[in-house]
Coordinates of C-alpha atoms in Angstrom, one line a residue:
M1 CA -9.8 -14.8 -51.4
I2 CA -7.7 -15.8 -48.4
I3 CA -4.4 -13.8 -48.2
I4 CA -1.5 -15.6 -46.7
D5 CA 1.8 -13.7 -47.2
S6 CA 4.9 -13.0 -45.1
L7 CA 3.3 -9.9 -43.6
T8 CA 0.3 -11.9 -42.4
L9 CA 2.5 -14.6 -40.9
I10 CA 4.7 -12.1 -39.1
L11 CA 1.8 -10.2 -37.7
C12 CA 0.1 -13.4 -36.6
A13 CA 3.2 -14.5 -34.8
V14 CA 3.7 -11.2 -33.1
A15 CA 0.1 -11.0 -32.0
L16 CA 0.1 -14.4 -30.4
L17 CA 3.4 -13.9 -28.6
S18 CA 2.2 -10.5 -27.4
A19 CA -1.1 -12.0 -26.2
L20 CA 0.7 -14.8 -24.3
L21 CA 3.6 -12.7 -22.8
T22 CA 2.3 -9.3 -21.9
P23 CA -0.2 -10.6 -19.3
L24 CA 2.8 -11.9 -17.4
M25 CA 4.2 -8.4 -17.1
N26 CA 1.9 -7.8 -14.2
P27 CA 2.2 -7.4 -10.4
F28 CA -0.6 -9.9 -10.0
F29 CA 1.5 -12.6 -11.8
R30 CA 4.7 -11.8 -9.8
R31 CA 3.9 -13.7 -6.7
L32 CA 5.4 -12.8 -3.3
R33 CA 7.8 -15.4 -2.2
K34 CA 6.8 -17.7 0.6
E35 CA 8.3 -16.7 3.9
E36 CA 11.0 -18.7 5.7
P37 CA 9.5 -20.3 8.8
P38 CA 9.3 -17.5 11.4
T39 CA 11.4 -17.8 14.6
G40 CA 8.3 -17.9 16.8
S41 CA 9.9 -15.3 19.2
S42 CA 7.7 -13.3 21.6
P43 CA 9.6 -10.1 22.4
N44 CA 8.1 -7.2 24.3
V45 CA 6.1 -5.2 21.8
T46 CA 4.4 -1.8 21.8
I47 CA 1.4 -1.2 19.4
L48 CA 1.4 2.5 18.6
L49 CA -1.9 4.1 17.4
V50 CA -2.0 7.8 16.4
C51 CA -5.6 9.1 16.7
N52 CA -6.2 12.1 14.5
G53 CA -9.9 12.8 14.9
D54 CA -10.8 9.1 14.5
A55 CA -12.6 8.5 17.9
T56 CA -15.4 6.4 16.4
A57 CA -12.9 4.1 14.7
L58 CA -10.7 4.0 17.9
D59 CA -13.7 3.0 20.0
E60 CA -14.6 0.2 17.5
H61 CA -11.1 -1.2 16.9
L62 CA -9.2 -0.6 20.2
P63 CA -10.6 -3.8 21.8
H64 CA -9.1 -5.9 18.9
Y65 CA -5.7 -4.6 19.8
L66 CA -6.2 -5.0 23.6
T67 CA -7.3 -8.7 23.3
Q68 CA -4.5 -10.2 21.2
D69 CA -3.5 -13.8 22.0
Y70 CA 0.1 -13.1 22.9
S71 CA 2.4 -14.9 25.3
G72 CA 4.9 -12.0 25.6
E73 CA 4.4 -8.6 27.2
Y74 CA 2.8 -5.9 25.1
Q75 CA 1.2 -2.5 25.6
V76 CA -1.0 -0.3 23.4
I77 CA 0.0 3.3 23.3
V78 CA -2.6 5.8 21.9
V79 CA -1.4 9.3 21.1
G80 CA -4.2 11.9 20.6
E81 CA -5.0 15.6 20.8
K82 CA -6.1 17.0 24.1
A83 CA -8.6 19.2 22.3
D84 CA -10.3 16.1 20.8
A85 CA -12.9 15.5 23.5
E86 CA -14.4 12.4 21.8
T87 CA -11.0 10.6 21.7
V88 CA -10.4 11.6 25.4
N89 CA -13.8 10.1 26.3
V90 CA -13.1 6.8 24.4
L91 CA -9.8 6.5 26.2
K92 CA -11.4 7.0 29.6
R93 CA -13.7 4.1 28.9
Y94 CA -10.7 1.8 28.5
A95 CA -8.5 3.4 31.1
N96 CA -8.7 0.4 33.5
D97 CA -7.1 -1.9 31.0
P98 CA -3.5 -2.4 32.1
K99 CA -2.3 -2.8 28.5
L100 CA -3.4 0.7 27.5
Y101 CA -1.3 3.8 27.9
S102 CA -2.3 7.2 26.4
T103 CA -0.6 10.4 25.9
F104 CA -1.3 13.7 24.1
I105 CA 0.4 16.1 21.8
P106 CA 1.3 19.4 23.5
E107 CA -1.1 22.1 22.4
S108 CA 1.9 24.4 22.0
A109 CA 3.5 22.3 19.2
R110 CA 3.6 24.4 16.0
Y111 CA 5.1 24.3 12.5
M112 CA 5.5 20.5 12.3
S113 CA 3.5 17.4 11.3
R114 CA 1.2 16.5 14.1
N115 CA 1.2 12.8 13.1
K116 CA 5.0 12.7 13.1
L117 CA 5.2 14.4 16.4
A118 CA 2.6 12.0 17.8
I119 CA 4.6 9.0 16.6
T120 CA 7.8 10.4 18.1
L121 CA 6.0 10.9 21.4
G122 CA 4.7 7.3 21.3
V123 CA 8.1 5.9 20.5
K124 CA 9.7 7.7 23.4
A125 CA 7.0 6.4 25.7
S126 CA 7.4 2.8 24.6
E127 CA 9.1 0.5 27.1
A128 CA 9.7 -2.1 24.3
E129 CA 12.4 -2.2 21.6
W130 CA 9.9 -3.4 19.0
I131 CA 7.0 -1.1 18.0
I132 CA 4.2 -1.8 15.6
L133 CA 2.8 1.4 14.0
S134 CA -0.8 1.3 12.9
D135 CA -3.9 3.5 12.8
P136 CA -7.3 3.5 14.7
R137 CA -8.9 3.1 11.2
C138 CA -7.4 -0.4 11.0
K139 CA -8.1 -3.5 12.9
P140 CA -6.4 -7.0 13.0
E141 CA -8.0 -9.7 10.9
S142 CA -7.4 -12.1 13.8
N143 CA -6.4 -12.2 17.5
Q144 CA -3.2 -14.0 16.3
W145 CA -2.0 -10.8 14.5
L146 CA 0.4 -9.7 17.2
K147 CA 1.8 -13.2 17.7
E148 CA 2.4 -13.6 14.0
M149 CA 4.0 -10.2 13.5
A150 CA 6.2 -10.7 16.5
A151 CA 7.3 -14.1 15.2
R152 CA 9.1 -12.3 12.4
M153 CA 11.1 -10.1 14.8
D154 CA 14.6 -11.7 15.1
E155 CA 18.1 -10.4 15.7
R156 CA 18.8 -9.9 12.0
T157 CA 15.5 -7.9 11.3
H158 CA 15.0 -4.2 11.8
M159 CA 11.6 -3.8 10.2
V160 CA 8.6 -6.0 9.4
L161 CA 6.2 -4.9 6.7
G162 CA 2.7 -6.2 7.0
Y163 CA -0.2 -6.1 4.5
T164 CA -3.4 -4.1 5.0
R165 CA -6.4 -4.5 2.8
F166 CA -9.4 -2.2 2.5
A167 CA -12.7 -3.2 4.1
D168 CA -15.2 -5.0 1.9
D169 CA -17.5 -1.9 1.9
A170 CA -14.8 0.2 0.3
K171 CA -15.2 1.1 -3.4
A172 CA -14.2 -1.7 -5.7
F173 CA -11.5 0.3 -7.6
H174 CA -10.0 1.6 -4.3
R175 CA -9.6 -2.0 -3.1
F176 CA -8.2 -3.1 -6.5
E177 CA -5.7 -0.2 -6.8
H178 CA -4.5 -0.6 -3.2
L179 CA -3.6 -4.2 -3.7
H180 CA -2.1 -3.5 -7.1
T181 CA 0.3 -0.9 -5.5
A182 CA 1.0 -3.0 -2.4
L183 CA 2.2 -6.0 -4.5
Y184 CA 4.8 -3.8 -6.2
L185 CA 6.0 -2.4 -2.9
L186 CA 6.0 -5.6 -0.9
R187 CA 7.9 -7.6 -3.7
A188 CA 10.5 -4.8 -3.9
A189 CA 11.0 -5.1 -0.1
Q190 CA 11.4 -8.9 -0.4
N191 CA 14.1 -8.3 -2.9
G192 CA 16.0 -6.0 -0.6
H193 CA 14.8 -2.7 -2.1
A194 CA 12.2 -1.5 0.4
Y195 CA 11.0 1.9 -1.0
R196 CA 7.8 2.9 0.9
S197 CA 4.5 1.4 2.1
N198 CA 0.9 2.0 1.4
C199 CA -0.1 -0.3 4.3
M200 CA -0.5 0.9 7.9
N201 CA 1.0 -2.2 9.4
L202 CA 4.7 -1.6 10.2
A203 CA 7.0 -2.9 12.9
F204 CA 10.3 -1.2 13.6
R205 CA 13.0 -0.9 16.3
K206 CA 12.9 1.9 18.8
S207 CA 16.7 2.0 18.9
D208 CA 16.8 2.6 15.1
F209 CA 14.3 5.4 15.3
M210 CA 16.0 7.2 18.2
S211 CA 19.6 6.8 17.1
R212 CA 18.8 8.1 13.6
N213 CA 16.8 11.1 14.8
G214 CA 13.3 9.9 13.9
F215 CA 11.5 12.1 11.4
L216 CA 13.8 15.1 12.0
E217 CA 14.4 15.9 8.3
Y218 CA 10.7 15.3 7.4
L219 CA 8.9 17.1 10.2
K220 CA 7.6 19.9 8.0
Y221 CA 5.7 17.5 5.6
S222 CA 2.2 17.0 6.8
V223 CA 1.9 13.3 5.6
G224 CA 4.0 10.4 4.5
E225 CA 4.9 8.8 7.9
Y226 CA 4.9 5.2 6.6
D227 CA 6.7 6.2 3.4
F228 CA 9.4 8.0 5.2
M229 CA 9.8 5.3 7.8
V230 CA 10.3 2.5 5.3
N231 CA 12.5 4.6 3.0
K232 CA 14.8 5.6 5.9
Y233 CA 14.9 2.6 8.2
A234 CA 14.4 -0.4 5.9
S235 CA 17.7 0.0 3.9
D236 CA 20.3 -2.7 3.3
G237 CA 17.7 -5.5 3.2
A238 CA 17.0 -5.2 6.9
A239 CA 13.2 -5.6 6.4
V240 CA 11.1 -8.7 6.1
V241 CA 7.6 -9.0 4.6
A242 CA 4.9 -10.8 6.5
T243 CA 2.6 -12.5 4.1
A244 CA 0.5 -14.8 6.2
P245 CA -3.2 -13.9 6.4
E246 CA -2.9 -13.8 10.2
T247 CA -0.6 -10.7 9.9
W248 CA -3.1 -8.7 7.9
L249 CA -5.0 -5.6 9.0
V250 CA -8.3 -4.3 7.6
E251 CA -8.5 -0.6 6.9
N252 CA -11.9 1.3 6.9
A253 CA -13.2 2.5 3.6
L254 CA -12.1 6.0 2.6
Y255 CA -14.2 8.7 1.1
D256 CA -13.3 9.6 -2.4
R257 CA -11.7 12.9 -1.4
S258 CA -9.5 11.3 1.3
W259 CA -8.5 8.5 -1.1
Q260 CA -7.7 11.0 -3.9
N261 CA -5.7 13.2 -1.4
R262 CA -3.6 10.2 -0.4
H263 CA -2.5 9.8 -3.9
V264 CA -2.0 13.5 -4.6
Y265 CA 0.1 13.9 -1.4
Y266 CA 2.3 11.0 -2.5
Q267 CA 3.3 13.0 -5.6
E268 CA 5.0 15.5 -3.3
I269 CA 6.4 12.8 -0.9
R270 CA 8.0 10.8 -3.7
K271 CA 10.4 13.8 -4.4
H272 CA 12.0 13.2 -1.0
L273 CA 12.2 9.4 -1.1
E274 CA 15.3 7.5 -2.3
G275 CA 15.7 4.4 -4.4
G276 CA 12.5 4.3 -6.4
H277 CA 13.8 4.4 -9.9
G278 CA 13.7 0.7 -10.5
L279 CA 10.2 0.4 -9.1
H280 CA 8.9 3.2 -11.2
L281 CA 10.5 1.8 -14.3
L282 CA 8.9 -1.6 -13.7
F283 CA 5.5 0.0 -13.2
N284 CA 5.8 2.1 -16.4
T285 CA 7.0 -0.9 -18.4
D286 CA 4.0 -3.0 -17.2
Q287 CA 1.6 -0.2 -18.1
W288 CA 3.0 0.6 -21.5
L289 CA 3.2 -3.1 -22.6
M290 CA -0.4 -3.7 -21.5
H291 CA -1.7 -0.7 -23.4
L292 CA 0.5 -1.2 -26.5
N293 CA -0.7 -4.9 -26.7
Y294 CA -4.3 -3.8 -26.7
L295 CA -3.6 -1.0 -29.3
F296 CA -1.6 -3.4 -31.5
L297 CA -4.3 -6.1 -31.5
I298 CA -7.1 -3.7 -32.2
G299 CA -5.1 -1.9 -34.9
M300 CA -4.2 -5.2 -36.5
G301 CA -7.9 -6.2 -36.5
I302 CA -8.8 -3.0 -38.2
F303 CA -6.0 -3.4 -40.7
A304 CA -7.0 -7.0 -41.4
G305 CA -10.7 -6.0 -42.1
M306 CA -9.7 -3.1 -44.4
T307 CA -7.4 -5.3 -46.4
S308 CA -9.6 -8.4 -46.4
R309 CA -7.0 -10.5 -44.5
W310 CA -9.5 -12.7 -42.8
I311 CA -7.0 -15.1 -41.3
L312 CA -5.2 -12.1 -39.7
L313 CA -8.5 -10.8 -38.4
G314 CA -9.3 -14.2 -36.9
V315 CA -5.9 -14.3 -35.2
A316 CA -6.4 -10.8 -33.9
V317 CA -9.7 -11.7 -32.3
V318 CA -8.2 -14.9 -30.8
A319 CA -5.2 -13.1 -29.5
L320 CA -7.4 -10.4 -27.9
A321 CA -9.5 -13.2 -26.3
V322 CA -6.4 -14.9 -24.9
T323 CA -5.1 -11.6 -23.5
L324 CA -8.4 -10.8 -21.7
T325 CA -8.7 -14.4 -20.4
L326 CA -5.2 -14.6 -19.1
R327 CA -5.3 -11.2 -17.4
T328 CA -8.6 -12.0 -15.8
L329 CA -7.5 -15.4 -14.5
I330 CA -4.2 -14.0 -13.2
G331 CA -5.9 -11.1 -11.5
K332 CA -8.7 -13.1 -10.0
K333 CA -6.2 -15.5 -8.4
A334 CA -4.2 -12.7 -6.8
L335 CA -7.3 -10.8 -5.6
K336 CA -8.7 -13.9 -4.0
E337 CA -5.3 -14.7 -2.3
Y338 CA -5.2 -11.3 -0.7
G339 CA -8.8 -11.1 0.4
V340 CA -10.1 -8.7 -2.2
N341 CA -13.5 -10.0 -3.5
L342 CA -14.3 -8.5 -6.9
P343 CA -16.2 -9.8 -9.9
A344 CA -13.9 -11.1 -12.6
Y345 CA -15.4 -8.8 -15.3
Q346 CA -14.0 -5.7 -13.4
I347 CA -10.4 -6.8 -13.5
V348 CA -9.5 -5.7 -17.1
P349 CA -11.3 -2.3 -16.9
F350 CA -9.6 -1.6 -13.6
E351 CA -6.2 -2.5 -14.9
L352 CA -6.7 0.0 -17.8
R353 CA -8.0 2.6 -15.4
I354 CA -4.8 2.5 -13.3
L355 CA -2.8 4.6 -15.8
W356 CA -5.6 7.2 -16.3
H357 CA -6.0 7.5 -12.5
Q358 CA -2.2 8.2 -12.3
L359 CA -2.6 11.0 -15.0
T360 CA -5.6 12.6 -13.2
T361 CA -3.6 12.5 -9.9
L362 CA -0.7 14.3 -11.6
I363 CA -3.1 17.0 -12.9
R364 CA -4.6 17.4 -9.4
Y365 CA -1.1 17.7 -7.9
E366 CA 0.0 20.3 -10.5
N367 CA -3.0 22.4 -9.7
A368 CA -2.7 22.0 -5.9
D369 CA -1.5 24.6 -3.5
K370 CA 2.0 23.3 -2.6
Y371 CA 1.6 24.7 0.9
D372 CA -1.0 22.0 1.5
F373 CA 1.8 19.5 1.7
I374 CA 3.7 21.1 4.6
S375 CA 2.8 21.9 8.2
H376 CA 4.5 25.3 8.3
K377 CA 2.4 27.6 6.1
G378 CA 4.8 30.4 6.9

């Protein structure tokens, strides 16, 4: 006997609407806006690299920074530790390049973030107003990277946020989650609400940094340089987002522990960032709608089978198939657009894994020694 009653019709309608609409509540669906044509300017620029025990990566990637096709003047400043003999040796091999300048953190520096101190030293050493902050573990996708980043540096702009993807040999979920987060952050910046950055590809003005005391209020925190920079200096819509593939950097794969630590440390850093409520609300809404849709469709299918409502069961199956198909197609298109090559079948499981990854990160943070997050162990 086929049961068609008001309850069946209502549930069928809700299931189909949910299947069609919830996949759209998704950072992969909210596309970044196309940029306005860049000015094509070529200001003097400093590329600032902070080397923190990454001599091998520095040796591999430094030539990519020194050989950019750029009509303006630029220099590459590398800040390292004097005690890091490997980094010193790498810098000696490139010492004859006129574009390279290196300096070192004083061995006497104590009770403050070494990375933030290194950035501050590099900013002070810069002869240019515009500085691009990156990391030896990253390399430009193209020798047009500097030219394209500089083209976005105009009189109205005070910060340029670039995209960084993980290398192809990074774990699949690491690459997926990194892009998933980056799209939230970059879109917020495009809408005038720059909050932080998970990409080590950031251009800013030396005068802004110096006039507003750099990292002064954040020096005790051992990490979070890019987060604090964006949160403090990209206010009032003064940041632009560079989306062209020529502006991308590629970051070396991280070991599991390093990748997990990056997320755990953010749980501490976020307490000291301003303006993230809307972004967090959007993320939570997307996650809960996605999970509730799956739970509703599965629950409806179970209910239909138990009450012999075969039409309802069929609609539940179709709606679930529509959800899976739409989320896969939307995700695959975005991943391809931003250079993340993953099999289509991984997209839905990885989307579901995001929330559970967040929960395990919170557990690790709650169990962590809070002195791990500051430089002064007192």
